[in-house]
CSV table of C-alpha atoms in Angstrom, one decimal:
chain,number,residue,atom,x,y,z
A,162,MET,CA,107.8,-78.0,80.3
A,163,LYS,CA,110.6,-79.9,82.0
A,164,ARG,CA,111.3,-81.7,78.7
A,165,ARG,CA,111.6,-78.4,76.9
A,166,ASP,CA,113.9,-77.1,79.6
A,167,VAL,CA,116.1,-80.1,79.3
A,168,LEU,CA,116.4,-79.7,75.5
A,169,THR,CA,117.1,-76.0,75.8
A,170,SER,CA,119.8,-76.5,78.4
A,171,THR,CA,121.3,-79.3,76.4
A,172,GLY,CA,121.4,-77.2,73.2
A,173,ALA,CA,122.9,-74.3,75.1
A,174,ALA,CA,125.6,-76.6,76.5
A,175,LEU,CA,126.5,-77.9,73.0
A,176,LEU,CA,126.8,-74.4,71.6
A,177,ALA,CA,128.9,-73.4,74.5
A,178,GLY,CA,131.1,-76.4,73.9
A,179,ALA,CA,131.5,-75.6,70.3
A,180,ALA,CA,132.4,-72.0,71.1
A,181,VAL,CA,135.1,-73.2,73.4
A,182,ALA,CA,136.3,-76.1,71.1
A,183,SER,CA,136.7,-74.0,67.9
A,184,PRO,CA,139.4,-71.6,69.3
A,185,ALA,CA,141.1,-74.5,71.0
A,186,ILE,CA,141.5,-76.2,67.7
A,187,ALA,CA,142.6,-73.0,66.0
A,188,GLN,CA,145.2,-72.4,68.7
A,189,SER,CA,146.8,-75.8,68.1
A,190,LEU,CA,147.6,-74.9,64.5
A,191,PRO,CA,150.9,-73.3,63.7
A,192,THR,CA,151.4,-69.8,62.2
A,193,ILE,CA,153.0,-70.2,58.8
A,194,ARG,CA,154.2,-67.4,56.5
A,195,TRP,CA,155.2,-68.2,52.9
A,196,ARG,CA,156.5,-66.2,50.0
A,197,ALA,CA,155.5,-66.9,46.4
A,198,THR,CA,157.1,-65.5,43.3
A,199,SER,CA,155.2,-65.1,40.0
A,200,SER,CA,156.0,-65.4,36.3
A,201,PHE,CA,153.6,-62.5,35.6
A,202,PRO,CA,153.6,-58.7,36.1
A,203,LYS,CA,150.9,-57.0,38.2
A,204,SER,CA,149.5,-55.3,35.1
A,205,LEU,CA,147.9,-58.6,34.1
A,206,ASP,CA,145.0,-58.4,36.5
A,207,ILE,CA,143.4,-61.7,35.7
A,208,THR,CA,146.6,-63.8,35.6
A,209,TYR,CA,148.3,-62.1,38.5
A,210,GLY,CA,145.0,-61.5,40.2
A,211,ALA,CA,144.1,-65.2,40.2
A,212,ALA,CA,147.1,-65.9,42.4
A,213,GLU,CA,146.2,-63.0,44.6
A,214,GLN,CA,142.7,-64.5,45.0
A,215,PHE,CA,144.3,-67.9,45.8
A,216,CYS,CA,146.5,-66.4,48.5
A,217,ARG,CA,143.5,-64.5,50.0
A,218,HIS,CA,141.4,-67.7,50.1
A,219,VAL,CA,144.1,-69.7,51.8
A,220,SER,CA,144.4,-67.0,54.5
A,221,GLU,CA,140.6,-66.8,55.0
A,222,LEU,CA,140.2,-70.6,55.2
A,223,THR,CA,142.9,-70.9,57.9
A,224,GLU,CA,141.7,-67.8,59.8
A,225,GLY,CA,145.0,-66.0,59.0
A,226,ARG,CA,147.2,-68.6,60.4
A,227,PHE,CA,148.6,-69.7,57.0
A,228,THR,CA,149.4,-66.8,54.6
A,229,ILE,CA,151.2,-66.7,51.3
A,230,GLN,CA,152.5,-63.3,50.1
A,231,GLN,CA,152.8,-63.1,46.3
A,232,PHE,CA,155.6,-61.1,44.5
A,233,ALA,CA,155.5,-60.1,40.9
A,234,ALA,CA,157.9,-61.3,38.3
A,235,GLY,CA,161.3,-59.7,38.9
A,236,GLU,CA,160.7,-58.7,42.5
A,237,ILE,CA,162.5,-61.8,43.8
A,238,VAL,CA,163.6,-63.6,40.7
A,239,PRO,CA,162.9,-63.2,36.9
A,240,GLY,CA,159.6,-64.6,35.7
A,241,LEU,CA,161.1,-67.6,34.0
A,242,GLN,CA,163.1,-68.6,37.0
A,243,ALA,CA,160.0,-69.1,39.2
A,244,LEU,CA,160.2,-72.9,39.2
A,245,ASP,CA,163.9,-73.0,40.1
A,246,ALA,CA,163.3,-70.6,42.9
A,247,VAL,CA,160.7,-73.0,44.5
A,248,SER,CA,162.8,-76.1,43.7
A,249,ASN,CA,165.9,-74.8,45.4
A,250,GLY,CA,164.0,-73.3,48.4
A,251,THR,CA,164.6,-69.6,47.6
A,252,VAL,CA,160.8,-69.2,48.1
A,253,GLU,CA,158.2,-71.7,49.3
A,254,ALA,CA,155.8,-71.2,46.4
A,255,ALA,CA,155.3,-69.8,42.9
A,256,TYR,CA,152.6,-69.0,40.4
A,257,THR,CA,153.6,-69.9,36.9
A,258,GLY,CA,153.0,-71.7,33.6
A,259,MET,CA,154.8,-75.1,33.5
A,260,LEU,CA,155.1,-74.8,29.7
A,261,PHE,CA,157.8,-72.2,30.3
A,262,TYR,CA,160.2,-75.0,31.4
A,263,VAL,CA,160.3,-77.2,28.4
A,264,GLY,CA,164.0,-76.6,28.2
A,265,LYS,CA,164.3,-78.8,31.2
A,266,ASP,CA,162.0,-81.5,30.0
A,267,PRO,CA,159.3,-81.4,27.3
A,268,THR,CA,157.0,-83.2,29.7
A,269,PHE,CA,156.4,-79.9,31.5
A,270,ALA,CA,154.4,-78.7,28.6
A,271,LEU,CA,152.0,-81.6,28.8
A,272,THR,CA,151.0,-80.5,32.3
A,273,ALA,CA,150.0,-77.1,30.9
A,274,SER,CA,149.1,-77.2,27.2
A,275,VAL,CA,150.5,-78.5,24.0
A,276,PRO,CA,149.5,-78.0,20.4
A,277,PHE,CA,146.4,-79.9,19.2
A,278,LEU,CA,145.6,-81.6,22.4
A,279,MET,CA,143.0,-81.1,25.1
A,280,ASN,CA,140.6,-78.1,25.5
A,281,PRO,CA,140.0,-76.5,28.9
A,282,ARG,CA,137.0,-78.7,29.8
A,283,GLN,CA,139.0,-81.8,29.0
A,284,GLN,CA,142.0,-80.5,31.0
A,285,HIS,CA,139.8,-79.9,34.1
A,286,ALA,CA,138.2,-83.3,33.8
A,287,TRP,CA,141.6,-85.0,33.3
A,288,TYR,CA,143.2,-83.3,36.3
A,289,TYR,CA,140.3,-83.6,38.8
A,290,HIS,CA,138.8,-86.9,37.7
A,291,GLY,CA,141.0,-88.6,35.1
A,292,GLY,CA,144.1,-89.2,37.1
A,293,GLY,CA,146.0,-86.2,35.8
A,294,LEU,CA,146.8,-84.7,39.2
A,295,ALA,CA,148.6,-87.9,40.4
A,296,MET,CA,150.4,-88.4,37.1
A,297,THR,CA,151.7,-84.8,36.9
A,298,ASN,CA,152.9,-84.7,40.5
A,299,ALA,CA,154.7,-88.0,40.1
A,300,PHE,CA,156.7,-86.1,37.4
A,301,PHE,CA,157.0,-82.9,39.4
A,302,GLN,CA,158.4,-84.8,42.4
A,303,LYS,CA,161.6,-85.3,40.5
A,304,HIS,CA,162.0,-81.5,40.4
A,305,ASN,CA,161.4,-81.2,44.2
A,306,VAL,CA,158.0,-79.5,43.9
A,307,TYR,CA,154.3,-80.3,44.3
A,308,ALA,CA,151.9,-78.4,42.1
A,309,LEU,CA,148.1,-77.8,41.7
A,310,PRO,CA,146.2,-76.4,38.8
A,311,CYS,CA,145.5,-72.8,39.8
A,312,GLY,CA,144.0,-71.1,36.7
A,313,ASN,CA,143.1,-71.7,33.0
A,314,THR,CA,143.2,-69.2,30.2
A,315,GLY,CA,140.5,-70.8,28.1
A,316,MET,CA,140.9,-71.1,24.3
A,317,GLN,CA,143.8,-69.0,23.2
A,318,TRP,CA,144.5,-67.0,20.0
A,319,GLY,CA,147.1,-67.6,17.4
A,320,GLY,CA,149.0,-64.4,17.8
A,321,TRP,CA,149.9,-61.0,16.4
A,322,PHE,CA,151.9,-60.6,13.2
A,323,ARG,CA,153.4,-57.6,11.4
A,324,LYS,CA,152.7,-59.2,8.0
A,325,GLU,CA,150.0,-61.3,6.5
A,326,ILE,CA,150.5,-65.1,6.6
A,327,LYS,CA,149.4,-66.5,3.3
A,328,SER,CA,151.4,-69.7,3.2
A,329,VAL,CA,153.9,-71.9,5.1
A,330,GLY,CA,156.6,-70.0,3.3
A,331,ASP,CA,155.7,-66.8,5.1
A,332,LEU,CA,156.8,-68.4,8.4
A,333,SER,CA,160.4,-68.9,7.2
A,334,GLY,CA,162.7,-66.7,9.3
A,335,LEU,CA,159.9,-65.2,11.3
A,336,LYS,CA,161.1,-64.3,14.8
A,337,MET,CA,158.2,-65.1,17.2
A,338,ARG,CA,157.7,-65.2,20.9
A,339,ILE,CA,155.9,-68.5,21.3
A,340,ALA,CA,155.9,-70.5,24.5
A,341,GLY,CA,156.2,-74.2,25.3
A,342,LEU,CA,156.5,-77.0,22.7
A,343,ALA,CA,154.7,-74.8,20.2
A,344,GLY,CA,157.9,-73.0,19.6
A,345,THR,CA,159.7,-76.2,18.9
A,346,ILE,CA,157.1,-77.3,16.5
A,347,ALA,CA,156.8,-74.0,14.7
A,348,ALA,CA,160.6,-74.0,14.3
A,349,ARG,CA,160.1,-77.1,12.0
A,350,LEU,CA,158.3,-74.7,9.6
A,351,GLY,CA,161.1,-72.1,9.7
A,352,VAL,CA,159.9,-69.9,12.6
A,353,VAL,CA,162.7,-68.7,15.0
A,354,PRO,CA,161.1,-69.2,18.4
A,355,GLN,CA,161.8,-66.9,21.4
A,356,GLN,CA,161.0,-67.7,25.0
A,357,ILE,CA,160.3,-64.3,26.6
A,358,ALA,CA,158.6,-63.6,29.9
A,359,PRO,CA,155.2,-61.9,29.7
A,360,GLY,CA,156.4,-58.5,31.0
A,361,ASP,CA,159.2,-58.4,28.5
A,362,ILE,CA,157.3,-59.2,25.3
A,363,TYR,CA,156.1,-55.7,24.3
A,364,PRO,CA,159.6,-54.1,24.4
A,365,ALA,CA,160.9,-56.9,22.2
A,366,LEU,CA,158.1,-56.5,19.7
A,367,GLU,CA,158.3,-52.7,19.7
A,368,ARG,CA,162.1,-52.6,19.0
A,369,GLY,CA,161.8,-55.3,16.3
A,370,ALA,CA,163.6,-58.0,18.2
A,371,ILE,CA,160.6,-60.2,17.3
A,372,ASP,CA,158.2,-60.1,14.3
A,373,ALA,CA,155.2,-61.8,16.0
A,374,VAL,CA,153.9,-62.9,19.3
A,375,GLU,CA,151.4,-65.3,20.8
A,376,TYR,CA,150.3,-64.8,24.4
A,377,ILE,CA,146.8,-65.6,25.6
A,378,GLY,CA,143.9,-63.7,24.2
A,379,PRO,CA,142.3,-60.3,23.5
A,380,TYR,CA,142.0,-59.1,27.0
A,381,ASP,CA,145.7,-59.6,28.1
A,382,ASP,CA,147.0,-58.9,24.6
A,383,GLU,CA,145.3,-55.5,24.6
A,384,LYS,CA,146.7,-54.8,28.1
A,385,LEU,CA,150.2,-55.6,26.9
A,386,GLY,CA,149.7,-53.3,23.9
A,387,PHE,CA,150.6,-55.7,21.1
A,388,ASN,CA,148.0,-54.0,18.8
A,389,LYS,CA,150.1,-50.8,18.9
A,390,VAL,CA,152.9,-52.6,17.0
A,391,ALA,CA,151.2,-55.4,15.1
A,392,GLN,CA,147.8,-55.1,13.5
A,393,ARG,CA,147.1,-58.6,12.3
A,394,TYR,CA,145.5,-60.9,14.8
A,395,TYR,CA,145.3,-64.6,13.9
A,396,ALA,CA,143.1,-67.5,15.1
A,397,PRO,CA,142.8,-70.3,16.0
A,398,GLY,CA,145.2,-70.8,18.9
A,399,TRP,CA,146.6,-74.1,17.6
A,400,GLN,CA,149.5,-73.8,20.0
A,401,GLU,CA,147.5,-73.9,23.2
A,402,GLY,CA,143.9,-74.9,23.3
A,403,GLY,CA,143.7,-73.7,26.8
A,404,THR,CA,146.6,-73.3,29.3
A,405,VAL,CA,146.6,-74.6,32.8
A,406,PHE,CA,148.6,-72.4,35.2
A,407,HIS,CA,149.9,-73.8,38.5
A,408,GLY,CA,150.5,-73.0,42.1
A,409,VAL,CA,153.9,-74.6,42.7
A,410,PHE,CA,155.1,-75.5,46.2
A,411,ASN,CA,158.5,-76.7,47.5
A,412,LEU,CA,158.0,-80.4,48.2
A,413,ALA,CA,159.5,-80.4,51.6
A,414,LYS,CA,157.5,-77.4,52.7
A,415,TRP,CA,154.3,-78.9,51.3
A,416,ASN,CA,154.9,-82.1,53.2
A,417,GLU,CA,155.3,-80.2,56.4
A,418,LEU,CA,151.9,-78.5,56.1
A,419,PRO,CA,149.1,-79.7,58.5
A,420,PRO,CA,146.3,-81.5,56.7
A,421,LEU,CA,143.9,-78.6,57.2
A,422,TYR,CA,146.3,-76.2,55.5
A,423,LYS,CA,146.8,-78.6,52.5
A,424,LYS,CA,143.0,-78.8,52.1
A,425,ALA,CA,142.8,-75.0,52.2
A,426,VAL,CA,145.4,-74.8,49.4
A,427,GLU,CA,143.6,-77.4,47.3
A,428,VAL,CA,140.2,-75.7,47.7
A,429,ALA,CA,141.6,-72.2,47.0
A,430,ALA,CA,143.5,-73.4,43.9
A,431,GLN,CA,140.4,-75.1,42.4
A,432,ALA,CA,138.4,-72.0,43.1
A,433,ALA,CA,141.0,-69.8,41.3
A,434,THR,CA,141.0,-72.1,38.3
A,435,THR,CA,137.3,-71.9,37.8
A,436,ASP,CA,137.2,-68.2,38.4
A,437,MET,CA,140.0,-67.4,36.0
A,438,LEU,CA,138.3,-69.3,33.1
A,439,ALA,CA,135.0,-67.5,33.8
A,440,HIS,CA,136.8,-64.2,34.0
A,441,TYR,CA,138.5,-64.6,30.6
A,442,ASP,CA,135.2,-65.8,29.1
A,443,GLN,CA,133.6,-62.5,30.2
A,444,LYS,CA,136.5,-60.1,29.4
A,445,ASN,CA,137.9,-61.5,26.1
A,446,PRO,CA,134.8,-60.8,23.9
A,447,GLU,CA,134.6,-57.2,25.1
A,448,ALA,CA,138.4,-56.7,24.4
A,449,LEU,CA,138.1,-58.2,20.9
A,450,MET,CA,135.3,-55.8,20.1
A,451,ARG,CA,137.5,-52.9,21.2
A,452,LEU,CA,140.5,-54.1,19.2
A,453,VAL,CA,138.4,-54.5,16.0
A,454,ALA,CA,137.1,-51.0,16.5
A,455,GLN,CA,140.7,-49.7,16.7
A,456,GLY,CA,141.4,-51.2,13.3
A,457,VAL,CA,142.9,-54.6,14.2
A,458,GLN,CA,142.5,-57.1,11.4
A,459,VAL,CA,141.2,-60.5,12.6
A,460,SER,CA,142.3,-63.4,10.3
A,461,LEU,CA,142.3,-67.2,10.2
A,462,PHE,CA,145.5,-69.1,9.6
A,463,PRO,CA,145.4,-70.7,6.1
A,464,GLN,CA,144.4,-74.4,6.2
A,465,GLU,CA,147.8,-75.3,4.6
A,466,VAL,CA,149.6,-73.8,7.6
A,467,LEU,CA,147.5,-75.6,10.2
A,468,GLU,CA,147.8,-78.9,8.4
A,469,ARG,CA,151.6,-78.6,8.3
A,470,LEU,CA,151.8,-77.6,11.9
A,471,TYR,CA,149.7,-80.7,12.8
A,472,VAL,CA,151.9,-83.0,10.8
A,473,GLU,CA,155.0,-81.6,12.4
A,474,ALA,CA,153.5,-81.8,15.9
A,475,GLU,CA,152.6,-85.5,15.4
A,476,ALA,CA,156.1,-86.2,14.1
A,477,TYR,CA,157.7,-84.4,17.1
A,478,TYR,CA,155.5,-86.2,19.6
A,479,LYS,CA,156.5,-89.5,18.1
A,480,GLU,CA,160.2,-88.6,18.2
A,481,VAL,CA,160.2,-87.4,21.8
A,482,SER,CA,158.1,-90.4,23.0
A,483,THR,CA,160.8,-92.8,21.8
A,484,THR,CA,163.5,-91.2,24.0
A,485,ASN,CA,161.4,-89.8,26.9
A,486,PRO,CA,159.2,-92.6,28.3
A,487,GLU,CA,157.5,-90.3,30.8
A,488,PHE,CA,156.5,-87.9,28.1
A,489,GLY,CA,155.2,-90.8,26.0
A,490,ARG,CA,153.1,-92.2,28.9
A,491,MET,CA,151.5,-88.8,29.8
A,492,LEU,CA,150.9,-88.0,26.1
A,493,ALA,CA,149.2,-91.4,25.5
A,494,HIS,CA,147.1,-91.0,28.7
A,495,GLN,CA,145.9,-87.5,27.6
A,496,ARG,CA,145.2,-88.6,24.1
A,497,GLU,CA,143.0,-91.4,25.1
A,498,PHE,CA,141.1,-89.1,27.5
A,499,GLN,CA,140.8,-86.5,24.7
A,500,ARG,CA,139.5,-89.2,22.3
A,501,LYS,CA,136.7,-90.2,24.6
A,502,GLY,CA,135.8,-86.6,25.3
A,503,ASN,CA,135.7,-85.7,21.7
A,504,MET,CA,133.3,-88.5,20.8
A,505,TYR,CA,130.9,-87.1,23.4
A,506,HIS,CA,131.3,-83.4,22.9
A,507,GLN,CA,131.2,-83.6,19.1
A,508,VAL,CA,127.6,-84.8,19.4
A,509,ALA,CA,126.6,-82.7,22.5
A,510,ASP,CA,128.4,-79.4,22.3
A,511,PHE,CA,129.1,-79.1,18.6
A,512,GLN,CA,125.6,-80.0,17.5
A,513,TYR,CA,124.1,-77.6,20.0
A,514,ASP,CA,126.3,-74.8,18.7
A,515,LEU,CA,125.5,-75.7,15.1
A,516,MET,CA,121.8,-75.8,15.9
A,517,MET,CA,121.9,-72.3,17.4
A,518,LEU,CA,123.8,-70.9,14.4
A,519,ARG,CA,121.2,-72.3,12.0
A,520,LEU,CA,118.3,-71.0,14.1
A,521,ARG,CA,119.7,-67.5,14.3
A,522,ARG,CA,120.1,-67.5,10.5
A,523,SER,CA,116.5,-68.6,9.8
């Protein structure tokens, strides 16, 4: 009995100590309030919502002592100025797609998505276990920011067109909203690329300022109303196999954070990345069925077009790599990672999918 009494009293003392210690630790941490601008409008509930989820998790993990308040595109700065706002200290953080900033350096696109490179699973593996996080932040540091993957769209679609695309010639003179390096590559086939923030795309398409648009996929494209103006929907998304979005933080502000807060940000960002991909995988098939029911014509790009785009992409990458060593190093690193991944997944994933198609037909 005495032994049980000792164990009971010891356990009670430990619990009491824990109850006292926990608030003491919490009280030693500072209260920090950040603002984050976004490149996206609130109407895009998955894209904008992923950052809201991220902010909520950061607050919950720090018991409300570290909070980040998100503002939609245009509320503090325009959507395509999000990176600059963080870099110059206008805000502490942003939620954006780094491919929007290829005008500063084409290497930005490699941190998000470029034509004919990694798919979403390969991107995640490269970032979290293949050295990608260290490599990209070595680049971002030159722009006075630290960044973490905070979302992935999954496989994208090729875009909306007012007219049928039968050959490479049909692209000549076509004014198209197309982001990142895809615009530069498409321009080599005669496309006139336009960099337009997500919230401004529909008005441009409606008034005829552009003839075509690629954005993400059926769910967001339906929300933005592209099918009301253009009825031809093309696949595959050669331009972005899957796009990584980032939480971006002013470098000095990031370095000032306590280790616990940094860990909260890292965990919250990775959770948002996984959730966004799953969310799109659930919503996109439903949206595609609705669009087809409304008369949208789903088409595949002609093989001739895809082959020419691939040739021009390869030529462009070679040209840039000779003048931009950082671009060349990151491209080579990703390509080798993709090569190894493809060898495995062409046997595992592709053969599984092919098996299922054959079984369903039998």
